[in-house]
């Protein structure tokens, strides 16, 4: 309601009235004029001899800056900082021009300008004298060029590039050095900016100060009762500037009130009296200090050199020439980079002397030598086939061979460490790779560290869905908790909403009450199925909004001026898919597949986990729509092939050791997943829960409204074949799941669900659990057409 009231059209005051300062402003202007006059009267001669007409330039700057700050606020100085900097340099150039002029007979405040220039002694020293150093004209030209480059940097760089190309085409010998230097200087600056993010580092303090100033300035006028009268009138220029500042701040995850348009703000009669002004609260992101700091320990392993020698000797004993050229210690394994050697072929050659006679040794036998006739590289398959032999030589349960290592012409042999290291979530978030990815996307997630100890992050928008599998205790749930915590550390409720489905009931309860949730944590299968249906409706609604606005995806909608409010990303996390597939596979599988196929453009992403990656849970249709997959330790190679289409996950160590298959990689990469403790989760969740009462609920939050009332009771009659099951129960004396499958032409999960519903409503009763048949219960409501009761 508040949002609709702020959009009412009201009459605006005349623009001329806004140009007049307030009485308090007039007082400050009078005081400033008196102070300047007093300074000129008492210190005029000294000032004019020192800076000359630079005094008038300074007074002009004070008036202009004061007017701009009074009309648009201090934040406008930082918003157009390049224009102000260019104006300062241009002012210095004008001051230098004054320093070149020395009129005779001009005396102001006892200062003779024939002795000094119009720029004063300071201006003359700044611009220089003829014959001393660089010419004054050259300095003026340099100042003008710098000011132009600061005001319009991109056209200036294009002009420099054009100038360098023109110099090359003209073939000027004197300017050939400039033509060679300018493009290379630009390439060096671009590489430095790309590697060290110089532009972002230089702009960060300015942007931070500008945001803080906007938070103080962009505040709604007070809306009081009759005593408050009319709200303060805003000029169109100030109104546009404050709206622009508020929208830009809202794009950074802040909640700021837009300024009220118009001069009057009347209180509707139907609304109750407000106690005071409505205060807008900005959502604060959790500080990184809420997460435990990682210990500064390097991933070193004692005896790696000895293991490298053992690997070389073991390969040599089997006739494979290879050399360990790299050792990369990691948190759980150490990767040994092996360079394959040569497979040489020799032939025996009898030595002869210079006369062509055969040389003989002391025993009278001909002297022979081996001559190399060809050599080829050792095949990678010969090294990978010796995995078990290498494990035996290193006295480890198993090893993993990666052939080749991505980006290197090496074969990687991953040997488990005797002691593993914990990868803290904070260590990966503070890494350069994550910070660089965070500037490009809102859904950056920290995965862990690679086998060589490098931090690994991923963009959920590019995945766009993630399928996770792993046996019990392999670290699957810890990884899900770290992913949710990572998303909560960098997104507000206006940017991200979550739907958590936890059929195991105890894994995701720590996030209960977080304001990002569009619904309480769903723990019942019936509610989970209904939640998936409502997510499908939300996806269709978002596509309808995209069609009305004329955009293709959520990014285009959020940047469109026709959008009424920003649309948040929606992440659906299912902790155990197998439980839902057992309950209603015919409903869950089509819903998940349709979401995975169509929801990427709408900003809806799925993270699905299961501890039983069998073909009846992770079906081919589901796997085809989840290009990004993560497998923790599984029981067998069959399960590894089901989730990753390759073996290798059965040899993982557990405890967060995983294989990550990105959508753009042909082979999985071994990682050690991030660990987040229960205490860290509680601190982050408590931080958001404390802000829950202060965060205003968006008026048009359709996602939360759609999930405001999930069914509280089980939907027993939702299956349309339940009535047919009752009819079969009246026709047969015994009923079984297989009978329902044959008569109704349905699968086993749905038939078993119908049997459970019939038993719950009292239509049938199970006498013996070991028998497949079901015995009907005598009931007054179940009878034949003649009114006789059927025996069960």
Coordinates of N, CA and C in Angstrom, one line a residue, residues 577-656:
X577 N 16.8 -37.0 -3.1 CA 15.9 -37.3 -4.2 C 15.3 -38.7 -4.2
X578 N 16.0 -39.6 -3.7 CA 15.5 -41.0 -3.6 C 14.2 -41.1 -2.9
X579 N 14.1 -40.4 -1.8 CA 12.9 -40.5 -1.0 C 11.7 -40.0 -1.8
X580 N 11.8 -38.9 -2.5 CA 10.7 -38.4 -3.3 C 10.4 -39.3 -4.5
X581 N 11.4 -39.9 -5.1 CA 11.2 -40.8 -6.2 C 10.5 -42.0 -5.7
X582 N 10.7 -42.5 -4.5 CA 10.0 -43.6 -4.0 C 8.6 -43.3 -3.7
X583 N 8.3 -42.1 -3.3 CA 6.9 -41.7 -3.0 C 6.1 -41.5 -4.2
X584 N 6.6 -40.7 -5.2 CA 5.7 -40.4 -6.3 C 6.7 -40.1 -7.5
X585 N 7.3 -41.1 -8.1 CA 8.2 -40.9 -9.2 C 7.6 -40.3 -10.4
X586 N 6.3 -40.7 -10.6 CA 5.6 -40.2 -11.8 C 5.3 -38.7 -11.8
X587 N 5.3 -38.1 -10.6 CA 5.1 -36.7 -10.4 C 6.4 -35.9 -10.3
X588 N 7.4 -36.5 -9.5 CA 8.6 -35.8 -9.2 C 9.5 -35.7 -10.5
X589 N 9.6 -36.8 -11.2 CA 10.6 -36.8 -12.3 C 10.1 -35.8 -13.4
X590 N 8.9 -35.8 -13.9 CA 8.5 -34.8 -14.9 C 8.7 -33.4 -14.4
X591 N 8.4 -33.1 -13.1 CA 8.5 -31.8 -12.6 C 10.0 -31.3 -12.5
X592 N 10.9 -32.2 -12.1 CA 12.3 -31.8 -12.0 C 12.8 -31.7 -13.4
X593 N 12.5 -32.5 -14.4 CA 13.0 -32.4 -15.7 C 12.5 -31.2 -16.4
X594 N 11.2 -30.8 -16.2 CA 10.7 -29.6 -16.8 C 11.4 -28.3 -16.2
X595 N 11.6 -28.3 -14.9 CA 12.3 -27.2 -14.3 C 13.8 -27.1 -14.9
X596 N 14.4 -28.3 -15.0 CA 15.8 -28.3 -15.4 C 15.9 -27.8 -16.9
X597 N 14.9 -28.1 -17.7 CA 14.9 -27.7 -19.1 C 14.6 -26.3 -19.3
X598 N 13.7 -25.7 -18.5 CA 13.2 -24.4 -18.9 C 13.5 -23.3 -17.9
X599 N 13.9 -23.6 -16.7 CA 14.0 -22.6 -15.6 C 15.2 -21.7 -15.6
X600 N 16.2 -22.0 -16.5 CA 17.4 -21.3 -16.4 C 17.2 -19.8 -16.7
X601 N 16.5 -19.5 -17.7 CA 16.3 -18.1 -18.1 C 15.5 -17.3 -17.0
X602 N 14.7 -18.0 -16.2 CA 13.9 -17.3 -15.2 C 14.6 -17.1 -13.9
X603 N 15.9 -17.6 -13.8 CA 16.6 -17.4 -12.6 C 16.3 -18.5 -11.5
X604 N 15.7 -19.6 -11.9 CA 15.4 -20.7 -11.0 C 16.4 -21.8 -11.2
X605 N 17.1 -22.2 -10.2 CA 18.2 -23.2 -10.3 C 17.9 -24.3 -9.3
X606 N 18.3 -25.5 -9.7 CA 18.1 -26.7 -8.9 C 19.4 -27.2 -8.4
X607 N 19.5 -27.7 -7.1 CA 20.6 -28.4 -6.5 C 20.0 -29.7 -5.9
X608 N 20.2 -30.8 -6.5 CA 19.5 -32.0 -6.1 C 20.6 -33.0 -5.6
X609 N 20.4 -33.6 -4.5 CA 21.4 -34.6 -3.9 C 20.7 -35.9 -3.6
X610 N 21.4 -37.0 -3.7 CA 20.9 -38.3 -3.4 C 22.1 -39.1 -2.9
X611 N 21.8 -40.1 -2.0 CA 22.8 -41.0 -1.6 C 22.7 -42.4 -2.2
X612 N 21.8 -42.5 -3.1 CA 21.6 -43.8 -3.9 C 21.6 -43.5 -5.4
X613 N 22.7 -43.3 -6.0 CA 22.7 -43.0 -7.5 C 22.4 -44.2 -8.4
X614 N 21.3 -44.8 -8.2 CA 21.0 -45.9 -9.1 C 20.1 -45.4 -10.2
X615 N 19.9 -46.3 -11.2 CA 19.2 -45.8 -12.4 C 17.7 -45.6 -12.2
X616 N 17.1 -46.1 -11.1 CA 15.8 -45.8 -10.9 C 15.6 -44.5 -10.1
X617 N 16.6 -43.9 -9.6 CA 16.6 -42.6 -8.9 C 17.1 -41.6 -9.8
X618 N 18.4 -41.7 -10.3 CA 19.0 -40.8 -11.2 C 18.7 -41.4 -12.6
X619 N 17.5 -41.1 -13.1 CA 17.1 -41.7 -14.4 C 17.9 -41.0 -15.6
X620 N 17.8 -41.6 -16.7 CA 18.5 -41.0 -17.9 C 18.0 -39.6 -18.2
X621 N 16.7 -39.4 -18.0 CA 16.1 -38.1 -18.3 C 16.5 -37.0 -17.4
X622 N 16.7 -37.4 -16.1 CA 17.1 -36.4 -15.1 C 18.6 -36.1 -15.3
X623 N 19.4 -37.2 -15.6 CA 20.9 -36.9 -15.8 C 21.1 -36.1 -17.0
X624 N 20.3 -36.3 -18.1 CA 20.5 -35.5 -19.3 C 20.3 -34.0 -19.1
X625 N 19.5 -33.6 -18.1 CA 19.2 -32.2 -17.9 C 20.0 -31.6 -16.8
X626 N 21.0 -32.3 -16.2 CA 21.9 -31.8 -15.2 C 23.3 -32.0 -15.7
X627 N 23.8 -31.0 -16.5 CA 25.2 -31.2 -17.1 C 26.3 -31.0 -16.0
X628 N 26.0 -30.4 -14.9 CA 27.0 -30.2 -13.8 C 26.7 -31.2 -12.7
X629 N 27.7 -32.0 -12.4 CA 27.5 -33.1 -11.4 C 28.7 -33.2 -10.5
X630 N 28.4 -33.6 -9.3 CA 29.4 -33.8 -8.3 C 29.2 -35.2 -7.6
X631 N 30.2 -36.0 -7.6 CA 30.1 -37.3 -7.0 C 31.1 -37.4 -5.8
X632 N 30.6 -37.7 -4.6 CA 31.5 -38.0 -3.5 C 31.7 -39.5 -3.6
X633 N 32.3 -40.1 -2.5 CA 32.6 -41.5 -2.5 C 31.4 -42.3 -2.6
X634 N 31.4 -43.3 -3.6 CA 30.3 -44.2 -3.8 C 30.7 -45.6 -3.5
X635 N 29.8 -46.5 -3.6 CA 30.1 -47.9 -3.2 C 30.8 -48.7 -4.3
X636 N 30.4 -48.4 -5.6 CA 30.9 -49.2 -6.7 C 31.1 -48.4 -7.9
X637 N 31.8 -49.0 -8.9 CA 32.0 -48.3 -10.1 C 30.8 -48.1 -10.9
X638 N 29.8 -49.0 -10.7 CA 28.5 -48.8 -11.4 C 27.8 -47.5 -11.0
X639 N 27.8 -47.2 -9.7 CA 27.3 -45.9 -9.2 C 28.0 -44.8 -9.7
X640 N 29.4 -44.9 -9.8 CA 30.2 -43.8 -10.4 C 29.8 -43.6 -11.9
X641 N 29.6 -44.6 -12.6 CA 29.2 -44.5 -14.0 C 27.8 -43.9 -14.1
X642 N 26.9 -44.2 -13.2 CA 25.6 -43.6 -13.2 C 25.6 -42.1 -13.1
X643 N 26.4 -41.6 -12.2 CA 26.4 -40.2 -11.9 C 27.4 -39.4 -12.8
X644 N 28.5 -40.0 -13.1 CA 29.6 -39.3 -13.9 C 29.9 -39.8 -15.3
X645 N 29.2 -40.9 -15.6 CA 29.5 -41.6 -16.9 C 30.9 -42.1 -17.0
X646 N 31.6 -42.3 -15.9 CA 33.0 -42.8 -15.9 C 33.2 -43.3 -14.5
X647 N 34.2 -44.2 -14.4 CA 34.6 -44.7 -13.1 C 35.6 -43.7 -12.4
X648 N 35.8 -44.0 -11.1 CA 36.7 -43.1 -10.3 C 36.2 -42.7 -9.0
X649 N 34.9 -42.5 -8.9 CA 34.3 -42.1 -7.6 C 34.3 -43.2 -6.6
X650 N 34.5 -44.4 -7.0 CA 34.5 -45.5 -6.0 C 35.8 -45.5 -5.3
X651 N 36.9 -44.9 -5.8 CA 38.2 -44.9 -5.1 C 38.4 -43.6 -4.4
X652 N 37.4 -42.8 -4.1 CA 37.6 -41.5 -3.4 C 37.7 -41.9 -1.9
X653 N 38.3 -40.9 -1.1 CA 38.6 -41.2 0.3 C 37.5 -40.9 1.2
X654 N 36.5 -40.2 0.8 CA 35.4 -39.8 1.7 C 35.8 -38.5 2.5
X655 N 34.9 -38.1 3.3 CA 35.2 -36.9 4.1 C 35.3 -35.6 3.3
X656 N 34.6 -35.4 2.2 CA 34.6 -34.2 1.4 C 35.4 -34.4 0.1

